[in-house]
Amino acid sequence: MKTLKLLTIVLATGVLAGAQGTGSKHKVSITFDYDFTQTPVCPAKTAKTCVTQFKLYDISAGVAKSTKLMSFAPPAGANGVVKGITATTPLLVFEPGKHLLAVTAQMKKGDESDPNKCTIWVEIPQ
């Protein structure tokens, strides 16, 4: 299976008053490339290994203690190398400071690609 190649993760501001705890709410937008040549998008019915969705995690505390931020579908009809896959989280509470984010590809049987292969550090403002 090809691994994800993360191009950029952009922190979009979205601070709201009255956020929980010491954190504040932000949206995080991600953009990455994925090669569907060896692991294609799942069609409606198939027995083959294929990508059903992508997942975005905060793995700052380690992969074993990761926090799932969102999941999202691969682009419809994706084939070959697809550049510029994007997704934006809903407003989520983040503690200020550095966070390590990771994107994984989830296969039909539920297994996921290695979250350590597609990561980036982001700085959440106070």
Coordinates of C-alpha atoms in Angstrom, one line a residue:
M1 CA 0.0 0.0 0.0
K2 CA 1.3 3.5 -0.8
T3 CA 1.6 5.9 2.1
L4 CA 0.0 9.3 2.3
K5 CA 2.2 12.2 1.5
L6 CA 1.2 15.3 3.5
L7 CA 1.8 18.6 1.7
T8 CA 0.4 21.1 4.1
I9 CA -1.8 21.4 7.1
V10 CA -3.1 24.9 7.6
L11 CA -4.5 26.1 10.9
A12 CA -7.6 28.2 10.2
T13 CA -8.5 30.7 12.9
G14 CA -11.8 30.3 14.5
V15 CA -11.4 31.3 18.1
L16 CA -14.7 31.6 20.0
A17 CA -15.4 33.3 23.3
G18 CA -16.4 31.0 26.1
A19 CA -14.3 28.0 25.0
Q20 CA -14.0 25.1 27.4
G21 CA -11.1 24.9 29.8
T22 CA -8.0 26.7 28.7
G23 CA -8.5 25.6 25.1
S24 CA -10.2 27.5 22.4
K25 CA -12.1 26.4 19.3
H26 CA -10.4 26.2 16.0
K27 CA -10.9 24.6 12.6
V28 CA -8.0 22.7 11.0
S29 CA -7.8 22.4 7.2
I30 CA -5.6 19.8 5.7
T31 CA -4.3 19.2 2.1
F32 CA -2.4 16.1 1.1
D33 CA -1.7 13.9 -1.9
Y34 CA -2.5 10.2 -2.1
D35 CA -1.6 7.5 -4.6
F36 CA -4.6 5.3 -5.3
T37 CA -2.7 3.2 -7.8
Q38 CA -2.0 0.2 -5.5
T39 CA -4.9 0.8 -3.1
P40 CA -7.9 2.3 -5.0
V41 CA -11.1 3.9 -3.6
C42 CA -13.7 1.2 -2.7
P43 CA -16.5 0.8 -5.2
A44 CA -20.0 0.0 -3.9
K45 CA -19.3 -3.8 -3.7
T46 CA -15.8 -5.3 -3.8
A47 CA -13.8 -8.0 -2.1
K48 CA -10.5 -6.3 -2.9
T49 CA -8.4 -4.2 -0.5
C50 CA -9.4 -0.6 -1.0
V51 CA -9.7 2.8 0.8
T52 CA -13.1 3.5 2.4
Q53 CA -12.2 6.8 4.2
F54 CA -9.4 8.9 5.6
K55 CA -9.0 9.8 9.3
L56 CA -7.4 12.8 10.9
Y57 CA -5.9 12.3 14.4
D58 CA -4.1 14.4 17.0
I59 CA -1.2 12.1 18.0
S60 CA 0.6 14.5 20.3
A61 CA 0.3 12.1 23.2
G62 CA 1.5 9.2 21.1
V63 CA -0.3 6.9 18.6
A64 CA -1.7 4.7 21.4
K65 CA -3.4 7.8 23.0
S66 CA -4.5 9.4 19.7
T67 CA -7.6 11.5 19.5
K68 CA -9.7 11.2 16.3
L69 CA -10.6 14.6 15.0
M70 CA -12.6 13.6 12.0
S71 CA -13.1 11.1 9.2
F72 CA -13.9 11.9 5.6
A73 CA -14.5 10.2 2.3
P74 CA -11.9 10.0 -0.5
P75 CA -12.6 12.0 -3.6
A76 CA -15.3 10.3 -5.7
G77 CA -13.8 8.5 -8.7
A78 CA -10.2 9.0 -7.4
N79 CA -7.8 7.1 -9.6
G80 CA -4.0 7.1 -9.7
V81 CA -2.1 9.9 -7.9
V82 CA -4.5 12.6 -6.6
K83 CA -3.0 15.9 -5.5
G84 CA -4.7 18.4 -3.2
I85 CA -7.1 16.3 -1.3
T86 CA -8.6 18.7 1.3
A87 CA -10.8 18.5 4.4
T88 CA -11.7 20.9 7.2
T89 CA -12.7 19.9 10.7
P90 CA -15.7 21.4 12.5
L91 CA -14.8 23.8 15.3
L92 CA -12.9 21.7 17.9
V93 CA -11.4 22.6 21.3
F94 CA -7.6 22.6 21.3
E95 CA -5.3 23.4 24.1
P96 CA -2.8 26.1 23.1
G97 CA 0.7 24.9 22.0
K98 CA 2.1 22.3 19.6
H99 CA 0.0 19.4 18.3
L100 CA 1.1 16.5 16.1
L101 CA -1.5 15.7 13.5
A102 CA -1.7 12.6 11.4
V103 CA -3.8 11.4 8.4
T104 CA -4.5 7.7 7.8
A105 CA -6.2 5.8 5.1
Q106 CA -8.8 3.2 6.4
M107 CA -9.2 0.1 4.4
K108 CA -12.4 -1.9 3.8
K109 CA -11.6 -4.4 6.5
G110 CA -11.0 -1.6 9.1
D111 CA -7.2 -1.6 9.1
E112 CA -5.5 1.8 8.7
S113 CA -2.2 3.0 7.3
D114 CA 0.6 3.9 9.7
P115 CA -0.3 7.3 11.2
N116 CA 3.5 8.1 11.6
K117 CA 3.8 8.2 7.7
C118 CA 1.7 11.3 7.3
T119 CA 2.2 13.9 10.1
I120 CA 2.8 17.5 10.7
W121 CA 3.3 19.7 13.8
V122 CA 0.9 22.7 14.2
E123 CA 1.0 25.5 16.7
I124 CA -2.4 26.4 18.3
P125 CA -2.4 30.0 19.4
Q126 CA -3.6 31.1 22.9

